[in-house]
PDB file of N, CA and C in Angstrom:
ATOM      1  N   MET A   1     100.812 115.225 148.685  1.00 83.00           N
ATOM      2  CA  MET A   1      99.862 114.753 147.927  1.00 83.00           C
ATOM      3  C   MET A   1      99.289 116.068 147.675  1.00 83.00           C
ATOM      4  N   PHE A   2      98.901 116.529 145.853  1.00 90.00           N
ATOM      5  CA  PHE A   2      97.847 117.737 146.116  1.00 90.00           C
ATOM      6  C   PHE A   2      96.024 117.674 145.470  1.00 90.00           C
ATOM      7  N   TYR A   3      96.060 119.323 146.024  1.00 90.00           N
ATOM      8  CA  TYR A   3      94.240 118.459 145.687  1.00 90.00           C
ATOM      9  C   TYR A   3      93.760 120.194 145.250  1.00 90.00           C
ATOM     10  N   LYS A   4      93.146 119.994 144.122  1.00 90.00           N
ATOM     11  CA  LYS A   4      92.408 121.030 143.075  1.00 90.00           C
ATOM     12  C   LYS A   4      91.509 121.785 143.295  1.00 90.00           C
ATOM     13  N   TYR A   5      92.127 122.922 143.469  1.00 93.00           N
ATOM     14  CA  TYR A   5      91.651 124.499 144.001  1.00 93.00           C
ATOM     15  C   TYR A   5      90.964 125.109 142.952  1.00 93.00           C
ATOM     16  N   MET A   6      91.386 125.547 142.126  1.00 92.00           N
ATOM     17  CA  MET A   6      90.998 125.919 141.054  1.00 92.00           C
ATOM     18  C   MET A   6      90.665 126.123 139.224  1.00 92.00           C
ATOM     19  N   VAL A   7      90.262 125.664 138.729  1.00 92.00           N
ATOM     20  CA  VAL A   7      90.424 125.122 137.403  1.00 92.00           C
ATOM     21  C   VAL A   7      89.551 126.748 136.822  1.00 92.00           C
ATOM     22  N   TYR A   8      90.396 127.254 135.215  1.00 92.00           N
ATOM     23  CA  TYR A   8      89.869 128.126 135.113  1.00 92.00           C
ATOM     24  C   TYR A   8      89.272 127.333 133.240  1.00 92.00           C
ATOM     25  N   PRO A   9      88.451 128.288 133.007  1.00 93.00           N
ATOM     26  CA  PRO A   9      88.374 127.890 131.339  1.00 93.00           C
ATOM     27  C   PRO A   9      89.611 128.401 130.434  1.00 93.00           C
ATOM     28  N   ASP A  10      90.470 129.056 130.764  1.00 91.00           N
ATOM     29  CA  ASP A  10      91.842 129.629 130.177  1.00 91.00           C
ATOM     30  C   ASP A  10      92.856 128.019 130.346  1.00 91.00           C
ATOM     31  N   GLY A  11      92.477 127.535 131.042  1.00 91.00           N
ATOM     32  CA  GLY A  11      94.110 126.031 131.325  1.00 91.00           C
ATOM     33  C   GLY A  11      94.525 127.188 132.672  1.00 91.00           C
ATOM     34  N   PHE A  12      94.171 127.842 133.225  1.00 94.00           N
ATOM     35  CA  PHE A  12      95.325 128.320 134.315  1.00 94.00           C
ATOM     36  C   PHE A  12      94.029 126.831 135.661  1.00 94.00           C
ATOM     37  N   HIS A  13      95.142 126.203 136.161  1.00 94.00           N
ATOM     38  CA  HIS A  13      95.307 125.133 136.979  1.00 94.00           C
ATOM     39  C   HIS A  13      95.729 125.572 138.625  1.00 94.00           C
ATOM     40  N   THR A  14      95.434 125.181 139.579  1.00 95.00           N
ATOM     41  CA  THR A  14      95.746 125.523 141.155  1.00 95.00           C
ATOM     42  C   THR A  14      95.646 124.526 141.207  1.00 95.00           C
ATOM     43  N   ALA A  15      96.364 124.128 142.556  1.00 95.00           N
ATOM     44  CA  ALA A  15      96.176 122.806 143.641  1.00 95.00           C
ATOM     45  C   ALA A  15      97.256 123.400 144.960  1.00 95.00           C
ATOM     46  N   TYR A  16      96.771 122.578 146.112  1.00 94.00           N
ATOM     47  CA  TYR A  16      97.523 123.466 147.545  1.00 94.00           C
ATOM     48  C   TYR A  16      98.149 121.741 147.500  1.00 94.00           C
ATOM     49  N   SER A  17      98.505 121.865 148.840  1.00 94.00           N
ATOM     50  CA  SER A  17      98.658 120.434 149.712  1.00 94.00           C
ATOM     51  C   SER A  17      98.365 120.195 150.627  1.00 94.00           C
ATOM     52  N   GLU A  18      98.170 119.215 151.708  1.00 92.00           N
ATOM     53  CA  GLU A  18      97.681 119.159 153.020  1.00 92.00           C
ATOM     54  C   GLU A  18      98.478 119.793 153.499  1.00 92.00           C
ATOM     55  N   ARG A  19      98.285 120.335 154.641  1.00 93.00           N
ATOM     56  CA  ARG A  19      99.489 120.700 155.701  1.00 93.00           C
ATOM     57  C   ARG A  19     100.880 120.235 155.693  1.00 93.00           C
ATOM     58  N   ARG A  20     101.978 120.272 156.059  1.00 93.00           N
ATOM     59  CA  ARG A  20     103.341 119.413 155.756  1.00 93.00           C
ATOM     60  C   ARG A  20     103.485 119.603 156.905  1.00 93.00           C
ATOM     61  N   PRO A  21     104.051 118.383 158.149  1.00 93.00           N
ATOM     62  CA  PRO A  21     104.523 118.220 159.653  1.00 93.00           C
ATOM     63  C   PRO A  21     105.199 119.879 159.626  1.00 93.00           C
ATOM     64  N   ASP A  22     105.792 120.302 158.693  1.00 95.00           N
ATOM     65  CA  ASP A  22     106.820 121.846 160.025  1.00 95.00           C
ATOM     66  C   ASP A  22     105.525 122.973 159.506  1.00 95.00           C
ATOM     67  N   GLY A  23     104.346 122.304 158.867  1.00 94.00           N
ATOM     68  CA  GLY A  23     103.212 123.861 159.414  1.00 94.00           C
ATOM     69  C   GLY A  23     102.979 124.536 157.800  1.00 94.00           C
ATOM     70  N   THR A  24     104.052 123.752 157.050  1.00 96.00           N
ATOM     71  CA  THR A  24     104.089 124.288 155.718  1.00 96.00           C
ATOM     72  C   THR A  24     103.101 124.323 154.499  1.00 96.00           C
ATOM     73  N   VAL A  25     102.236 125.194 153.755  1.00 96.00           N
ATOM     74  CA  VAL A  25     101.228 124.292 152.810  1.00 96.00           C
ATOM     75  C   VAL A  25     101.922 124.616 151.473  1.00 96.00           C
ATOM     76  N   LEU A  26     101.866 123.908 150.671  1.00 96.00           N
ATOM     77  CA  LEU A  26     102.375 123.826 148.669  1.00 96.00           C
ATOM     78  C   LEU A  26     101.337 124.371 148.652  1.00 96.00           C
ATOM     79  N   PHE A  27     101.516 125.540 147.270  1.00 96.00           N
ATOM     80  CA  PHE A  27     100.632 125.713 146.737  1.00 96.00           C
ATOM     81  C   PHE A  27     100.850 126.246 144.716  1.00 96.00           C
ATOM     82  N   ILE A  28     100.527 125.557 143.832  1.00 96.00           N
ATOM     83  CA  ILE A  28     100.670 125.036 142.594  1.00 96.00           C
ATOM     84  C   ILE A  28     100.760 125.914 141.825  1.00 96.00           C
ATOM     85  N   MET A  29     100.497 126.204 140.713  1.00 96.00           N
ATOM     86  CA  MET A  29     100.193 126.964 138.914  1.00 96.00           C
ATOM     87  C   MET A  29     100.318 126.549 138.088  1.00 96.00           C
ATOM     88  N   GLU A  30      99.753 125.933 137.231  1.00 95.00           N
ATOM     89  CA  GLU A  30     100.089 125.805 135.660  1.00 95.00           C
ATOM     90  C   GLU A  30      99.235 126.316 135.349  1.00 95.00           C
ATOM     91  N   TRP A  31      99.550 126.967 134.256  1.00 94.00           N
ATOM     92  CA  TRP A  31      99.172 127.799 133.326  1.00 94.00           C
ATOM     93  C   TRP A  31      99.638 127.433 131.689  1.00 94.00           C
ATOM     94  N   PRO A  32      98.935 127.288 130.956  1.00 92.00           N
ATOM     95  CA  PRO A  32      99.474 127.608 129.413  1.00 92.00           C
ATOM     96  C   PRO A  32     100.093 128.848 128.901  1.00 92.00           C
ATOM     97  N   SER A  33     101.435 128.305 128.009  1.00 85.00           N
ATOM     98  CA  SER A  33     102.100 129.272 127.807  1.00 85.00           C
ATOM     99  C   SER A  33     102.857 129.407 126.324  1.00 85.00           C
ATOM    100  N   GLU A  34     102.669 130.947 125.397  1.00 82.00           N
ATOM    101  CA  GLU A  34     103.398 130.162 123.823  1.00 82.00           C
ATOM    102  C   GLU A  34     104.251 129.468 123.908  1.00 82.00           C
ATOM    103  N   SER A  35     105.679 129.432 124.789  1.00 81.00           N
ATOM    104  CA  SER A  35     106.075 128.298 125.334  1.00 81.00           C
ATOM    105  C   SER A  35     106.372 127.246 125.653  1.00 81.00           C
ATOM    106  N   GLY A  36     104.429 126.582 126.047  1.00 88.00           N
ATOM    107  CA  GLY A  36     104.340 125.481 126.077  1.00 88.00           C
ATOM    108  C   GLY A  36     103.448 125.521 128.047  1.00 88.00           C
ATOM    109  N   MET A  37     103.908 125.755 129.044  1.00 91.00           N
ATOM    110  CA  MET A  37     103.586 125.474 130.419  1.00 91.00           C
ATOM    111  C   MET A  37     104.723 126.641 130.978  1.00 91.00           C
ATOM    112  N   GLY A  38     103.712 127.474 132.039  1.00 93.00           N
ATOM    113  CA  GLY A  38     104.074 127.489 132.984  1.00 93.00           C
ATOM    114  C   GLY A  38     103.703 127.429 134.265  1.00 93.00           C
ATOM    115  N   THR A  39     104.911 127.602 135.318  1.00 95.00           N
ATOM    116  CA  THR A  39     104.555 127.043 136.267  1.00 95.00           C
ATOM    117  C   THR A  39     105.161 128.335 137.666  1.00 95.00           C
ATOM    118  N   ALA A  40     104.201 127.911 138.566  1.00 96.00           N
ATOM    119  CA  ALA A  40     104.943 128.190 139.651  1.00 96.00           C
ATOM    120  C   ALA A  40     104.528 128.252 140.392  1.00 96.00           C
ATOM    121  N   ARG A  41     105.258 128.210 142.104  1.00 97.00           N
ATOM    122  CA  ARG A  41     105.072 127.003 143.284  1.00 97.00           C
ATOM    123  C   ARG A  41     105.476 128.292 144.532  1.00 97.00           C
ATOM    124  N   CYS A  42     104.542 128.520 145.071  1.00 97.00           N
ATOM    125  CA  CYS A  42     104.130 129.629 146.271  1.00 97.00           C
ATOM    126  C   CYS A  42     104.147 128.562 147.700  1.00 97.00           C
ATOM    127  N   THR A  43     105.004 128.812 148.351  1.00 97.00           N
ATOM    128  CA  THR A  43     105.227 127.906 150.321  1.00 97.00           C
ATOM    129  C   THR A  43     104.250 128.966 151.125  1.00 97.00           C
ATOM    130  N   LEU A  44     103.469 128.669 151.562  1.00 96.00           N
ATOM    131  CA  LEU A  44     102.665 129.376 152.721  1.00 96.00           C
ATOM    132  C   LEU A  44     103.504 128.790 153.791  1.00 96.00           C
ATOM    133  N   PRO A  45     103.134 129.770 154.922  1.00 95.00           N
ATOM    134  CA  PRO A  45     102.947 131.197 155.364  1.00 95.00           C
ATOM    135  C   PRO A  45     104.032 131.893 154.823  1.00 95.00           C
ATOM    136  N   SER A  46     105.173 131.472 154.049  1.00 96.00           N
ATOM    137  CA  SER A  46     106.181 132.198 154.163  1.00 96.00           C
ATOM    138  C   SER A  46     106.192 133.195 153.019  1.00 96.00           C
ATOM    139  N   MET A  47     105.467 132.958 152.283  1.00 95.00           N
ATOM    140  CA  MET A  47     104.699 133.233 150.340  1.00 95.00           C
ATOM    141  C   MET A  47     106.147 133.171 149.743  1.00 95.00           C
ATOM    142  N   GLU A  48     107.449 132.250 150.423  1.00 97.00           N
ATOM    143  CA  GLU A  48     107.896 132.259 149.411  1.00 97.00           C
ATOM    144  C   GLU A  48     108.219 131.674 148.251  1.00 97.00           C
ATOM    145  N   TRP A  49     108.968 131.973 146.632  1.00 97.00           N
ATOM    146  CA  TRP A  49     108.109 131.527 145.408  1.00 97.00           C
ATOM    147  C   TRP A  49     109.554 130.248 144.586  1.00 97.00           C
ATOM    148  N   ASP A  50     108.808 128.891 144.137  1.00 94.00           N
ATOM    149  CA  ASP A  50     110.438 128.705 142.756  1.00 94.00           C
ATOM    150  C   ASP A  50     109.808 127.962 142.423  1.00 94.00           C
ATOM    151  N   GLN A  51     110.807 127.239 140.981  1.00 94.00           N
ATOM    152  CA  GLN A  51     110.195 126.315 140.493  1.00 94.00           C
ATOM    153  C   GLN A  51     109.076 126.985 139.601  1.00 94.00           C
ATOM    154  N   LEU A  52     109.726 128.624 138.831  1.00 95.00           N
ATOM    155  CA  LEU A  52     108.978 129.421 138.046  1.00 95.00           C
ATOM    156  C   LEU A  52     109.190 129.372 136.887  1.00 95.00           C
ATOM    157  N   VAL A  53     108.220 128.891 135.628  1.00 94.00           N
ATOM    158  CA  VAL A  53     108.781 129.234 134.622  1.00 94.00           C
ATOM    159  C   VAL A  53     107.888 130.112 133.386  1.00 94.00           C
ATOM    160  N   GLY A  54     108.529 130.463 132.937  1.00 91.00           N
ATOM    161  CA  GLY A  54     107.710 131.542 132.255  1.00 91.00           C
ATOM    162  C   GLY A  54     106.917 132.718 132.616  1.00 91.00           C
ATOM    163  N   VAL A  55     107.516 133.186 133.701  1.00 92.00           N
ATOM    164  CA  VAL A  55     107.338 133.873 134.396  1.00 92.00           C
ATOM    165  C   VAL A  55     107.657 135.036 134.930  1.00 92.00           C
ATOM    166  N   ASP A  56     107.275 135.533 133.857  1.00 92.00           N
ATOM    167  CA  ASP A  56     107.483 137.388 133.815  1.00 92.00           C
ATOM    168  C   ASP A  56     107.426 138.096 135.299  1.00 92.00           C
ATOM    169  N   ASP A  57     107.977 139.465 135.577  1.00 95.00           N
ATOM    170  CA  ASP A  57     107.391 139.910 136.834  1.00 95.00           C
ATOM    171  C   ASP A  57     106.200 140.060 136.738  1.00 95.00           C
ATOM    172  N   GLU A  58     105.315 140.647 135.585  1.00 95.00           N
ATOM    173  CA  GLU A  58     103.993 141.134 135.284  1.00 95.00           C
ATOM    174  C   GLU A  58     102.800 139.810 135.730  1.00 95.00           C
ATOM    175  N   MET A  59     103.456 138.672 135.122  1.00 93.00           N
ATOM    176  CA  MET A  59     102.777 137.472 135.657  1.00 93.00           C
ATOM    177  C   MET A  59     103.367 137.081 137.516  1.00 93.00           C
ATOM    178  N   LEU A  60     104.625 137.065 137.983  1.00 96.00           N
ATOM    179  CA  LEU A  60     105.211 137.167 139.573  1.00 96.00           C
ATOM    180  C   LEU A  60     104.169 138.117 140.547  1.00 96.00           C
ATOM    181  N   ALA A  61     103.032 139.042 139.555  1.00 97.00           N
ATOM    182  CA  ALA A  61     102.979 140.347 140.397  1.00 97.00           C
ATOM    183  C   ALA A  61     101.363 139.948 140.338  1.00 97.00           C
ATOM    184  N   TRP A  62     100.481 139.425 139.401  1.00 95.00           N
ATOM    185  CA  TRP A  62      99.518 138.492 139.418  1.00 95.00           C
ATOM    186  C   TRP A  62      99.345 137.572 140.269  1.00 95.00           C
ATOM    187  N   LEU A  63     100.352 136.856 140.529  1.00 96.00           N
ATOM    188  CA  LEU A  63     100.470 135.557 141.186  1.00 96.00           C
ATOM    189  C   LEU A  63     100.578 135.574 142.198  1.00 96.00           C
ATOM    190  N   LYS A  64     101.592 136.681 143.045  1.00 97.00           N
ATOM    191  CA  LYS A  64     101.322 137.283 144.336  1.00 97.00           C
ATOM    192  C   LYS A  64     100.285 137.359 144.701  1.00 97.00           C
ATOM    193  N   ALA A  65      98.934 138.352 143.891  1.00 97.00           N
ATOM    194  CA  ALA A  65      97.798 138.408 144.334  1.00 97.00           C
ATOM    195  C   ALA A  65      97.299 138.278 144.523  1.00 97.00           C
ATOM    196  N   PHE A  66      96.769 137.045 143.304  1.00 96.00           N
ATOM    197  CA  PHE A  66      96.183 135.945 143.615  1.00 96.00           C
ATOM    198  C   PHE A  66      96.475 135.221 144.813  1.00 96.00           C
ATOM    199  N   VAL A  67      97.716 134.564 145.176  1.00 97.00           N
ATOM    200  CA  VAL A  67      97.562 133.827 146.547  1.00 97.00           C
ATOM    201  C   VAL A  67      96.755 134.668 147.135  1.00 97.00           C
ATOM    202  N   ALA A  68      98.109 135.706 147.365  1.00 96.00           N
ATOM    203  CA  ALA A  68      97.148 136.131 148.733  1.00 96.00           C
ATOM    204  C   ALA A  68      95.871 137.116 149.413  1.00 96.00           C
ATOM    205  N   LYS A  69      95.161 136.785 148.167  1.00 97.00           N
ATOM    206  CA  LYS A  69      93.817 136.944 148.271  1.00 97.00           C
ATOM    207  C   LYS A  69      92.927 136.118 148.943  1.00 97.00           C
ATOM    208  N   ASN A  70      93.811 134.693 148.366  1.00 96.00           N
ATOM    209  CA  ASN A  70      92.728 133.295 148.290  1.00 96.00           C
ATOM    210  C   ASN A  70      93.850 133.050 149.945  1.00 96.00           C
ATOM    211  N   TYR A  71      94.771 132.948 150.347  1.00 95.00           N
ATOM    212  CA  TYR A  71      95.436 132.709 151.477  1.00 95.00           C
ATOM    213  C   TYR A  71      94.413 131.952 152.574  1.00 95.00           C
ATOM    214  N   GLU A  72      93.865 133.109 153.209  1.00 95.00           N
ATOM    215  CA  GLU A  72      92.620 132.111 154.166  1.00 95.00           C
ATOM    216  C   GLU A  72      92.352 130.623 154.097  1.00 95.00           C
ATOM    217  N   LEU A  73      91.519 131.149 152.721  1.00 95.00           N
ATOM    218  CA  LEU A  73      91.038 129.989 152.515  1.00 95.00           C
ATOM    219  C   LEU A  73      91.700 128.489 151.762  1.00 95.00           C
ATOM    220  N   ILE A  74      93.504 129.093 151.245  1.00 95.00           N
ATOM    221  CA  ILE A  74      93.964 127.262 150.515  1.00 95.00           C
ATOM    222  C   ILE A  74      94.368 127.497 152.489  1.00 95.00           C
ATOM    223  N   ASN A  75      94.317 127.457 153.169  1.00 92.00           N
ATOM    224  CA  ASN A  75      95.036 127.821 154.517  1.00 92.00           C
ATOM    225  C   ASN A  75      94.065 126.616 155.005  1.00 92.00           C
ATOM    226  N   GLU A  76      92.881 127.320 154.769  1.00 92.00           N
ATOM    227  CA  GLU A  76      91.774 126.548 155.733  1.00 92.00           C
ATOM    228  C   GLU A  76      91.406 125.163 154.674  1.00 92.00           C
ATOM    229  N   MET A  77      91.984 125.091 153.663  1.00 92.00           N
ATOM    230  CA  MET A  77      91.758 123.830 152.970  1.00 92.00           C
ATOM    231  C   MET A  77      92.762 122.899 153.077  1.00 92.00           C
ATOM    232  N   ALA A  78      93.326 123.582 153.314  1.00 92.00           N
ATOM    233  CA  ALA A  78      94.844 122.662 153.345  1.00 92.00           C
ATOM    234  C   ALA A  78      94.890 121.328 155.115  1.00 92.00           C
ATOM    235  N   ASP A  79      93.625 121.909 155.809  1.00 89.00           N
ATOM    236  CA  ASP A  79      92.837 121.560 157.121  1.00 89.00           C
ATOM    237  C   ASP A  79      92.268 120.805 157.205  1.00 89.00           C
ATOM    238  N   ASP A  80      91.392 120.358 156.005  1.00 84.00           N
ATOM    239  CA  ASP A  80      90.498 119.998 155.798  1.00 84.00           C
ATOM    240  C   ASP A  80      90.339 119.224 154.236  1.00 84.00           C
ATOM    241  N   VAL A  81      91.048 118.474 153.989  1.00 69.00           N
ATOM    242  CA  VAL A  81      91.209 118.160 152.498  1.00 69.00           C
ATOM    243  C   VAL A  81      90.341 117.543 151.987  1.00 69.00           C
ATOM    244  N   PRO A  82      89.551 117.840 151.240  1.00 62.00           N
ATOM    245  CA  PRO A  82      88.424 117.254 150.743  1.00 62.00           C
ATOM    246  C   PRO A  82      88.401 115.164 149.375  1.00 62.00           C
ATOM    247  N   GLU A  83      87.143 114.774 150.449  1.00 62.00           N
ATOM    248  CA  GLU A  83      87.830 113.582 149.529  1.00 62.00           C
ATOM    249  C   GLU A  83      87.377 114.016 147.819  1.00 62.00           C
ATOM    250  N   GLY A  84      87.725 112.757 147.363  1.00 58.00           N
ATOM    251  CA  GLY A  84      88.087 113.216 145.719  1.00 58.00           C
ATOM    252  C   GLY A  84      88.666 114.214 145.013  1.00 58.00           C
ATOM    253  N   GLN A  85      89.370 115.135 145.897  1.00 56.00           N
ATOM    254  CA  GLN A  85      89.776 115.988 144.647  1.00 56.00           C
ATOM    255  C   GLN A  85      91.330 115.936 144.349  1.00 56.00           C
ATOM    256  N   ARG A  86      92.301 114.611 144.783  1.00 55.00           N
ATOM    257  CA  ARG A  86      93.305 113.977 144.425  1.00 55.00           C
ATOM    258  C   ARG A  86      93.233 115.241 143.021  1.00 55.00           C
ATOM    259  N   ALA A  87      94.770 115.978 143.121  1.00 55.00           N
ATOM    260  CA  ALA A  87      95.170 116.275 141.874  1.00 55.00           C
ATOM    261  C   ALA A  87      97.217 115.858 141.992  1.00 55.00           C
ATOM    262  N   GLU A  88      97.715 115.357 140.722  1.00 53.00           N
ATOM    263  CA  GLU A  88      99.242 114.695 140.324  1.00 53.00           C
ATOM    264  C   GLU A  88      99.236 115.524 140.169  1.00 53.00           C
ATOM    265  N   HIS A  89     101.295 116.405 140.829  1.00 49.00           N
ATOM    266  CA  HIS A  89     101.528 117.257 141.139  1.00 49.00           C
ATOM    267  C   HIS A  89     102.422 117.455 139.408  1.00 49.00           C
ATOM    268  N   GLY A  90     102.934 118.023 139.205  1.00 51.00           N
ATOM    269  CA  GLY A  90     103.617 117.891 138.027  1.00 51.00           C
ATOM    270  C   GLY A  90     102.790 117.953 136.313  1.00 51.00           C
ATOM    271  N   SER A  91     101.497 117.408 136.071  1.00 49.00           N
ATOM    272  CA  SER A  91     100.821 117.504 135.375  1.00 49.00           C
ATOM    273  C   SER A  91      99.754 118.195 135.758  1.00 49.00           C
ATOM    274  N   LEU A  92      99.175 118.752 136.985  1.00 51.00           N
ATOM    275  CA  LEU A  92      98.004 119.257 136.908  1.00 51.00           C
ATOM    276  C   LEU A  92      96.813 118.490 136.699  1.00 51.00           C
ATOM    277  N   ALA A  93      96.894 116.666 135.886  1.00 43.00           N
ATOM    278  CA  ALA A  93      96.179 116.565 135.165  1.00 43.00           C
ATOM    279  C   ALA A  93      95.066 116.019 135.925  1.00 43.00           C
ATOM    280  N   TYR A  94      93.726 116.083 136.676  1.00 38.00           N
ATOM    281  CA  TYR A  94      92.583 115.802 137.085  1.00 38.00           C
ATOM    282  C   TYR A  94      92.417 114.602 137.149  1.00 38.00           C
ATOM    283  N   ALA A  95      92.282 113.364 137.789  1.00 31.00           N
ATOM    284  CA  ALA A  95      91.474 112.500 137.293  1.00 31.00           C
ATOM    285  C   ALA A  95      89.901 112.710 137.656  1.00 31.00           C
TER     286      ALA A  95
END
């Protein structure tokens, strides 16, 4: 299950998972792009990236900086998921 983290006016959406049994947290991002939707997923705490779609080197550098800047808060929130913050992975269309 994923939970809303931030939604920007330009369509950039982020969500995080609850802490998984192996101690990891997934952080996913989606944004509108010229070719449809860009997506990326980062596994914390290892900062491993996958599911990169529509991500060039400049965007990846920005995403890495964004996650690094928000790392502590994302981890804290993954341990204390707020009620009513559910997001569906894949579309990040929030109910």
